[in-house]
């Protein structure tokens, strides 16, 4: 019997209830991370197995593997499954595999089971969705199935937790069983395949035929094989004239030939099988050529309403709380550099992160509800044709919608797009969707130059302009996708093929967990960047080369001897900034941004926000020296209105400058975290650099045009 | 299973009308057929056109009464029916 922790892997078709079962088994004892060496999200957790006959309790570590229809991967996520199951040295290599099967569609679900079984891994089959099967007039005889498949079969209901204890018991029994009893392959290799298998087995010291076949078919996906090993396998394939595609098709057909009689024996159907009534009813509306779009538009409006209207209450509360705590800390700590660093640097940076939490939390909760309910799959269907016109895929809708909260998690959701080309295009254009980090910039600049008048009696002009900017982002995303599709050659045809799950009520616990998890990863990932930028920015704007800052300060004090103290202080911080490192940077790039209507102060904010857009407003606040006096703090907006252009004496933020800035931020790739995630997801610097270059060019050119036309 | 491209004029799933049924006979594209097989579309299996997305593409077919699969017209055109 095995000592220590048992390792369990959870395998199953998408929509078979795999993640529900995972949650039912682990409860809150779970964590998300990455599989070693790849950026595929890994969910793992622990559960306890009670020991029988006075045996000690066992502890199991369970890993939720990406959902897949077969062990032959169709998307990047799915390659992980075989990379683990074919490699006994992998840290996640399981002692037992729990295969989750949707009982309402047993034949298709058993294909994956027979493949996993043939790899020689001890399995337990968890029969889920028996209630759905029952509603389709299907009854499944689990005992019969267990006998025919030669595997423990457990009837479960992952949603209600029914059968979970029996499943744990079955896992324990498989672990305690000394050897794999009476193992039989479902697929019997043909004559020519056997010769190839024997050679591969000898070469890599394997004892399982099917694993050897996987070495042949999938070695390019195996991270544990070195280059020479892959080349050697390619030579073997050539030597035996092995036709991989033919083999795959024949293997799958022969598996189904084995599965069919088993399913016929163990599944009884009373009358016509049909999808659940409500699913058919809802689909007739939600997939309707007209009402389908109306419903989707309504859902989108609801999502936007939630982010921009509901989220403002918690955001305002947080904002006030952060300002108050900064003020309090400033008063409590002794004055000096440390105080400034903590309040103006670290706390201001932290505040910037916290403000994004409400919109991100709400968006991810809503997206998760849409996915859970099964509606997202319908959205992909009604949007596919439209998206395809731009070189994208119906599945691109999810990243594009998520991009409204934050491009980083949005780009990670592109992994479900199996066509590499369509996935790449989606990654390249997702940052054009206006993320929540742009919202503070939009709000403040719009408030400056757009009057809050009513249009048509009920629409607010400012709201309309805001909506226009979001629309511009979407049009920009689709337009660039189309342009890129003209330049990037398509190597493989894209494909769609998507299972339409039956509609279900969302599991609220799971929605809450997804929300918590996305917020947590946002705070950790983006937070790190924002924090460090705030601190660096603080240092750069607090120190200057040599004694320039001191000299400038002395000069101000000398010239403004009779002015009130408040004015002198403001002037001092302003000249200090001008002579700091940041100020020098601003002056350095001023010639480049002058055609867009920006001065060196905006230049500093641009540079600072290059790392993360959300820094822009904070930097403007710092630059316009408003952080000093807390007695009568003018808001950033009031200060910006008062800012004068030193050359003309007029207001600095004219409509021309403001709209130029707005357009710049709609298009510009001002986010280190996005660059980092694109680098990770595309495995290299080529695409993030191309993306950075075209987005910056687009931003610069459009801002230039806007400024020149309006001024 | 017939994987040859000999009868280009054969009826395929893409020709189905809404509510109409057909029995899968063979596939005309090997790479696509593998994906379809894994999704449970087997020769001999009955399919029914359940829904058509706006603009006529993609379509949703019911596979063997067990579940609903959405695919593009060019993917559906690979599945020959009788």
PDB file of C-alpha atoms in Angstrom, chain A residues 69-70 74 105 107-108 136 243 245-246 248 252 256 273-275 289 293 381-382 384-385 388 393 422 494-500, chain B residues 1 30 32 34-40 42-43 48 51-55 57-58 60 62 64-72 75:
ATOM      1  CA  UNK A  69     -12.771  15.226 -25.448  1.00  0.00           C
ATOM      2  CA  UNK A  70      -9.825  12.925 -26.041  1.00  0.00           C
ATOM      3  CA  UNK A  74      -6.947  20.408 -29.695  1.00  0.00           C
ATOM      4  CA  UNK A 105     -24.041  11.462 -23.243  1.00  0.00           C
ATOM      5  CA  UNK A 107     -20.944   7.068 -25.502  1.00  0.00           C
ATOM      6  CA  UNK A 108     -18.936  10.188 -26.281  1.00  0.00           C
ATOM      7  CA  UNK A 136     -33.960  12.643 -21.137  1.00  0.00           C
ATOM      8  CA  UNK A 243       0.359   7.474 -41.088  1.00  0.00           C
ATOM      9  CA  UNK A 245      -3.907  10.868 -39.232  1.00  0.00           C
ATOM     10  CA  UNK A 246      -5.141   7.557 -40.558  1.00  0.00           C
ATOM     11  CA  UNK A 248      -6.039   8.454 -35.205  1.00  0.00           C
ATOM     12  CA  UNK A 252     -11.230   6.429 -32.580  1.00  0.00           C
ATOM     13  CA  UNK A 256     -16.427   3.488 -30.462  1.00  0.00           C
ATOM     14  CA  UNK A 273     -34.279  10.936 -26.013  1.00  0.00           C
ATOM     15  CA  UNK A 274     -34.325  14.682 -26.270  1.00  0.00           C
ATOM     16  CA  UNK A 275     -32.542  17.650 -24.779  1.00  0.00           C
ATOM     17  CA  UNK A 289     -31.870  35.658 -35.670  1.00  0.00           C
ATOM     18  CA  UNK A 293     -29.168  39.786 -30.711  1.00  0.00           C
ATOM     19  CA  UNK A 381     -22.627  30.906 -31.751  1.00  0.00           C
ATOM     20  CA  UNK A 382     -24.491  34.089 -32.651  1.00  0.00           C
ATOM     21  CA  UNK A 384     -19.103  33.616 -34.752  1.00  0.00           C
ATOM     22  CA  UNK A 385     -20.038  34.665 -38.279  1.00  0.00           C
ATOM     23  CA  UNK A 388     -14.999  35.538 -38.557  1.00  0.00           C
ATOM     24  CA  UNK A 393     -13.624  33.317 -33.733  1.00  0.00           C
ATOM     25  CA  UNK A 422      -7.609  33.115 -34.324  1.00  0.00           C
ATOM     26  CA  UNK A 494      -9.936  27.907 -38.114  1.00  0.00           C
ATOM     27  CA  UNK A 495     -12.558  25.721 -36.576  1.00  0.00           C
ATOM     28  CA  UNK A 496     -15.463  26.258 -34.259  1.00  0.00           C
ATOM     29  CA  UNK A 497     -17.202  23.046 -33.169  1.00  0.00           C
ATOM     30  CA  UNK A 498     -18.641  23.788 -29.773  1.00  0.00           C
ATOM     31  CA  UNK A 499     -20.776  21.714 -27.460  1.00  0.00           C
ATOM     32  CA  UNK A 500     -23.951  23.529 -26.407  1.00  0.00           C
TER      33      UNK A 500
ATOM     34  CA  UNK B   1     -15.772   4.559 -43.188  1.00  0.00           C
ATOM     35  CA  UNK B  30      -9.766  13.455 -42.560  1.00  0.00           C
ATOM     36  CA  UNK B  32     -11.964  17.397 -39.535  1.00  0.00           C
ATOM     37  CA  UNK B  34     -11.183  13.120 -36.319  1.00  0.00           C
ATOM     38  CA  UNK B  35     -12.521  16.092 -34.401  1.00  0.00           C
ATOM     39  CA  UNK B  36     -16.077  15.204 -35.335  1.00  0.00           C
ATOM     40  CA  UNK B  37     -15.590  11.602 -34.244  1.00  0.00           C
ATOM     41  CA  UNK B  38     -14.247  12.717 -30.898  1.00  0.00           C
ATOM     42  CA  UNK B  39     -17.327  14.907 -30.526  1.00  0.00           C
ATOM     43  CA  UNK B  40     -19.489  11.840 -31.003  1.00  0.00           C
ATOM     44  CA  UNK B  42     -20.169   8.620 -35.808  1.00  0.00           C
ATOM     45  CA  UNK B  43     -21.195   7.010 -39.061  1.00  0.00           C
ATOM     46  CA  UNK B  48     -31.034  16.788 -36.669  1.00  0.00           C
ATOM     47  CA  UNK B  51     -30.996  25.918 -34.852  1.00  0.00           C
ATOM     48  CA  UNK B  52     -29.331  28.252 -37.309  1.00  0.00           C
ATOM     49  CA  UNK B  53     -27.434  31.295 -36.052  1.00  0.00           C
ATOM     50  CA  UNK B  54     -28.230  34.699 -37.511  1.00  0.00           C
ATOM     51  CA  UNK B  55     -26.699  35.043 -41.011  1.00  0.00           C
ATOM     52  CA  UNK B  57     -23.859  30.178 -39.882  1.00  0.00           C
ATOM     53  CA  UNK B  58     -22.898  28.463 -37.572  1.00  0.00           C
ATOM     54  CA  UNK B  60     -26.591  23.722 -34.122  1.00  0.00           C
ATOM     55  CA  UNK B  62     -28.567  17.464 -32.280  1.00  0.00           C
ATOM     56  CA  UNK B  64     -27.906  11.104 -31.697  1.00  0.00           C
ATOM     57  CA  UNK B  65     -30.513  12.678 -29.432  1.00  0.00           C
ATOM     58  CA  UNK B  66     -27.867  13.073 -26.756  1.00  0.00           C
ATOM     59  CA  UNK B  67     -26.544  16.570 -27.092  1.00  0.00           C
ATOM     60  CA  UNK B  68     -26.384  19.734 -29.167  1.00  0.00           C
ATOM     61  CA  UNK B  69     -23.265  20.532 -31.179  1.00  0.00           C
ATOM     62  CA  UNK B  70     -22.642  23.846 -32.849  1.00  0.00           C
ATOM     63  CA  UNK B  71     -20.445  23.927 -35.944  1.00  0.00           C
ATOM     64  CA  UNK B  72     -19.654  26.146 -38.879  1.00  0.00           C
ATOM     65  CA  UNK B  75     -17.432  21.937 -40.916  1.00  0.00           C
TER      66      UNK B  75
END
